[in-house]
Coordinates of C-alpha atoms in Angstrom, one line a residue:
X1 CA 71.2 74.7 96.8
X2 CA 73.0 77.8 97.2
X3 CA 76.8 79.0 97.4
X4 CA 77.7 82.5 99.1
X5 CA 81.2 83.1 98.9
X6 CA 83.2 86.2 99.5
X7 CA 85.9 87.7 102.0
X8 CA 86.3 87.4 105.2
X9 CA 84.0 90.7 106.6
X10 CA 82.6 90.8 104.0
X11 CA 78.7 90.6 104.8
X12 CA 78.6 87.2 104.0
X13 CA 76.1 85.8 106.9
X14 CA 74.5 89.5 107.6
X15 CA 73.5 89.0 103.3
X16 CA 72.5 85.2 104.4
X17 CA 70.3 86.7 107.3
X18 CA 68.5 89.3 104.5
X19 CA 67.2 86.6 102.8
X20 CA 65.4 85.2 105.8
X21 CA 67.4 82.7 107.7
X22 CA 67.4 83.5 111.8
X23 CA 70.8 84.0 113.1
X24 CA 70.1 80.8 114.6
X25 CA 69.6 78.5 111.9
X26 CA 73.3 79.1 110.9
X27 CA 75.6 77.0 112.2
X28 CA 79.4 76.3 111.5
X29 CA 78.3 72.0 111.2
X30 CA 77.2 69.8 108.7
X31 CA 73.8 68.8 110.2
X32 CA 70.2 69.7 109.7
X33 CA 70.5 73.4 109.8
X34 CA 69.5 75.2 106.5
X35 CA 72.8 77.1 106.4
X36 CA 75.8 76.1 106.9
X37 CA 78.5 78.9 107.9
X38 CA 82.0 78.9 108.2
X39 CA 82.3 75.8 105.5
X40 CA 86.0 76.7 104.9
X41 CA 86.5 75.4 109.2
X42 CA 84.5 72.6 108.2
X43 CA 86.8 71.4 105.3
X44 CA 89.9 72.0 107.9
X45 CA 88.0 70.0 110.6
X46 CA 87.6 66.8 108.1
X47 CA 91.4 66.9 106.9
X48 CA 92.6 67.1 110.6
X49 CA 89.9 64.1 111.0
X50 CA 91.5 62.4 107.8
X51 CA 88.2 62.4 105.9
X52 CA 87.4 63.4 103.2
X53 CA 85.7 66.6 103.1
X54 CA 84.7 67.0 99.2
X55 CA 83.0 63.6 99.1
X56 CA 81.3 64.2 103.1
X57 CA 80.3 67.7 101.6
X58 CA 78.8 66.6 98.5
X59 CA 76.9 63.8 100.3
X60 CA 75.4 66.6 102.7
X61 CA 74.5 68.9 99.9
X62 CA 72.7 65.6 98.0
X63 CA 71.0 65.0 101.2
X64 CA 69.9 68.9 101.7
X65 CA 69.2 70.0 98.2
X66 CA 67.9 73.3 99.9
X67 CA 70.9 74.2 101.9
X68 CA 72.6 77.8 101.5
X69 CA 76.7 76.8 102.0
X70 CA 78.9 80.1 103.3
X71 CA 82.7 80.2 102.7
X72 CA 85.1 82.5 102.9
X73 CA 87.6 83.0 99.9
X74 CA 91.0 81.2 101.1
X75 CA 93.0 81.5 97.8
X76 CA 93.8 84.9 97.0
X77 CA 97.4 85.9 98.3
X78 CA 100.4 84.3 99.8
X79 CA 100.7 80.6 99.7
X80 CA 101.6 79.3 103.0
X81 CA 104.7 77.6 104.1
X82 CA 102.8 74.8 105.9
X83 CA 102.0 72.1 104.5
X84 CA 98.2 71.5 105.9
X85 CA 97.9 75.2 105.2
X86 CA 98.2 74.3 101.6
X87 CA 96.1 71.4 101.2
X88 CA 93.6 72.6 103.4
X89 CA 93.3 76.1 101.0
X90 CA 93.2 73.6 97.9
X91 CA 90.2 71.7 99.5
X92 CA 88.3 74.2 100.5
X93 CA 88.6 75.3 96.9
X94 CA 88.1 72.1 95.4
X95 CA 84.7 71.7 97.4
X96 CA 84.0 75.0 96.6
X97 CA 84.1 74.1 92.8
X98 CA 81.9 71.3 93.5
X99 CA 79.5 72.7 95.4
X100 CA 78.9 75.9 92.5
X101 CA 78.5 73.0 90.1
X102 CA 75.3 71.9 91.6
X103 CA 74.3 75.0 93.1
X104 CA 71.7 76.9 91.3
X105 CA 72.2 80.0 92.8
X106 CA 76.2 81.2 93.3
X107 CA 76.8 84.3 94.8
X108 CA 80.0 86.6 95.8
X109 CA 79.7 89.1 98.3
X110 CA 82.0 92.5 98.2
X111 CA 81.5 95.1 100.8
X112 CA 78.6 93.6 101.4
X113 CA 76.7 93.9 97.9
X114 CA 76.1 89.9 96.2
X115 CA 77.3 89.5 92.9
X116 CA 75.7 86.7 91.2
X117 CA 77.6 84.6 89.6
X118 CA 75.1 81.6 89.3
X119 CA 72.0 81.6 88.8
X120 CA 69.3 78.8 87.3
X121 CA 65.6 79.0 86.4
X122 CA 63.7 76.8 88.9

């Protein structure tokens, strides 16, 4: 499994797309599709649906050992006055964690240039 993580504008699914994936085979869902994009909307879509999203994430990336995750960086700056605002930031972060935990490959993208963070032998 692999994280990519950076800004938003950042190059994040143009770097995804380099590596081979069709433009089509991202999708912001938990579902069959190798990448999943947008996984920050995801985690905000689960809250709002009162799930939740670290253990429905984690039992996706079990179930897709092979999946590239996408998120955008949510933490840096202001914290918000709303209250979903805040816990939705903290989740994303907290699934973030997990997810670079099992990954074997973790990746941050600036100006569109990957910096590995993580990276196993296979």
């Amino acid at each position: 499994m692999r994280l990519v993580i950076g800004g938003r504008g950042q190059g994040k699914k143009t770097y995804v797309h380099g590596l081979g994936y069709d433009w089509e085979e991202m999708k912001p869902c938990l579902s069959e599709q190798p990448v999943v994009v947008s996984l920050e909307d995801i985690v905000a879509r689960l809250l709002k649906d009162g799930q939740d999203p670290l253990a429905v994430v984690l039992r996706h990336a079990d179930a897709h050992p092979d999946a590239v995750y996408v998120c955008t960086e949510m933490g840096c700056g202001v914290v918000p006055v709303d209250r979903f605002q805040r816990e939705w930031r903290e989740a994303a972060g907290r699934v973030c964690c997990a997810l670079a935990a099992k990954a074997s490959r973790v990746e941050r993208i600036f100006c569109g240039l990957p910096m590995v963070l993580k990276e196993e032998e296979a």
